[in-house]
Amino acid sequence: MEFENKEKQIEATIEKSNIIPGIAKKMIENAPESFKYKLIENVLEEILKDPEMLNRFRNELK
């Protein structure tokens, strides 16, 4: 049972990490200019905490 919970947590984390770069990119593209720089700063701060997330985000921007 504990194994199943861990497996579900891992799957959820992978799914979340695949979705976040796309959402962040859309949010930045659609943000008003006055909020865009702060939003970019916040997104990058979160992405820099996780090197794998940084690589995914880079790939999404290409």
Short mmCIF file of N, CA and C in Angstrom, two decimals, residues 24-54:
data_model
loop_
_atom_site.label_atom_id
_atom_site.label_comp_id
_atom_site.label_asym_id
_atom_site.label_seq_id
_atom_site.Cartn_x
_atom_site.Cartn_y
_atom_site.Cartn_z
N ALA A 24 3.42 28.30 -17.41
CA ALA A 24 4.21 29.50 -17.13
C ALA A 24 4.43 30.31 -18.41
N LYS A 25 4.73 29.63 -19.49
CA LYS A 25 4.95 30.32 -20.77
C LYS A 25 3.69 31.06 -21.20
N LYS A 26 2.53 30.40 -21.11
CA LYS A 26 1.26 31.03 -21.49
C LYS A 26 0.96 32.22 -20.59
N MET A 27 1.20 32.07 -19.29
CA MET A 27 0.94 33.17 -18.36
C MET A 27 1.79 34.38 -18.71
N ILE A 28 3.05 34.13 -19.00
CA ILE A 28 3.96 35.23 -19.33
C ILE A 28 3.54 35.89 -20.65
N GLU A 29 3.19 35.08 -21.63
CA GLU A 29 2.78 35.64 -22.93
C GLU A 29 1.52 36.50 -22.80
N ASN A 30 0.60 36.09 -21.93
CA ASN A 30 -0.70 36.77 -21.82
C ASN A 30 -0.74 37.84 -20.74
N ALA A 31 0.31 38.00 -19.99
CA ALA A 31 0.32 38.97 -18.89
C ALA A 31 0.43 40.40 -19.43
N PRO A 32 -0.25 41.34 -18.77
CA PRO A 32 -0.08 42.74 -19.14
C PRO A 32 1.38 43.15 -18.91
N GLU A 33 1.86 44.07 -19.71
CA GLU A 33 3.26 44.50 -19.61
C GLU A 33 3.66 44.90 -18.19
N SER A 34 2.77 45.56 -17.48
CA SER A 34 3.11 46.04 -16.14
C SER A 34 3.37 44.89 -15.16
N PHE A 35 2.82 43.70 -15.43
CA PHE A 35 3.01 42.56 -14.53
C PHE A 35 4.02 41.55 -15.07
N LYS A 36 4.34 41.66 -16.34
CA LYS A 36 5.14 40.65 -17.01
C LYS A 36 6.50 40.42 -16.35
N TYR A 37 7.21 41.49 -16.02
CA TYR A 37 8.56 41.33 -15.47
C TYR A 37 8.54 40.69 -14.09
N LYS A 38 7.57 41.06 -13.26
CA LYS A 38 7.47 40.45 -11.92
C LYS A 38 7.08 38.98 -12.05
N LEU A 39 6.18 38.68 -12.97
CA LEU A 39 5.78 37.30 -13.19
C LEU A 39 6.96 36.47 -13.67
N ILE A 40 7.73 37.00 -14.61
CA ILE A 40 8.92 36.29 -15.10
C ILE A 40 9.90 36.07 -13.95
N GLU A 41 10.10 37.07 -13.15
CA GLU A 41 11.01 36.95 -12.00
C GLU A 41 10.56 35.85 -11.06
N ASN A 42 9.27 35.80 -10.75
CA ASN A 42 8.75 34.78 -9.84
C ASN A 42 8.85 33.38 -10.44
N VAL A 43 8.52 33.27 -11.71
CA VAL A 43 8.59 31.96 -12.38
C VAL A 43 10.04 31.47 -12.41
N LEU A 44 10.96 32.34 -12.78
CA LEU A 44 12.37 31.94 -12.84
C LEU A 44 12.91 31.57 -11.47
N GLU A 45 12.49 32.27 -10.46
CA GLU A 45 12.92 31.95 -9.10
C GLU A 45 12.52 30.52 -8.74
N GLU A 46 11.30 30.14 -9.08
CA GLU A 46 10.83 28.78 -8.80
C GLU A 46 11.55 27.75 -9.65
N ILE A 47 11.75 28.07 -10.91
CA ILE A 47 12.41 27.13 -11.83
C ILE A 47 13.86 26.89 -11.43
N LEU A 48 14.53 27.92 -10.98
CA LEU A 48 15.95 27.79 -10.62
C LEU A 48 16.16 26.91 -9.39
N LYS A 49 15.11 26.66 -8.64
CA LYS A 49 15.21 25.78 -7.47
C LYS A 49 15.39 24.33 -7.89
N ASP A 50 15.03 24.00 -9.12
CA ASP A 50 15.06 22.62 -9.60
C ASP A 50 15.72 22.57 -10.98
N PRO A 51 16.96 22.06 -11.07
CA PRO A 51 17.68 22.03 -12.35
C PRO A 51 16.92 21.30 -13.46
N GLU A 52 16.22 20.23 -13.12
CA GLU A 52 15.45 19.50 -14.13
C GLU A 52 14.32 20.38 -14.68
N MET A 53 13.69 21.12 -13.79
CA MET A 53 12.62 22.03 -14.21
C MET A 53 13.19 23.12 -15.12
N LEU A 54 14.38 23.60 -14.81
CA LEU A 54 15.02 24.62 -15.63
C LEU A 54 15.24 24.10 -17.05
#
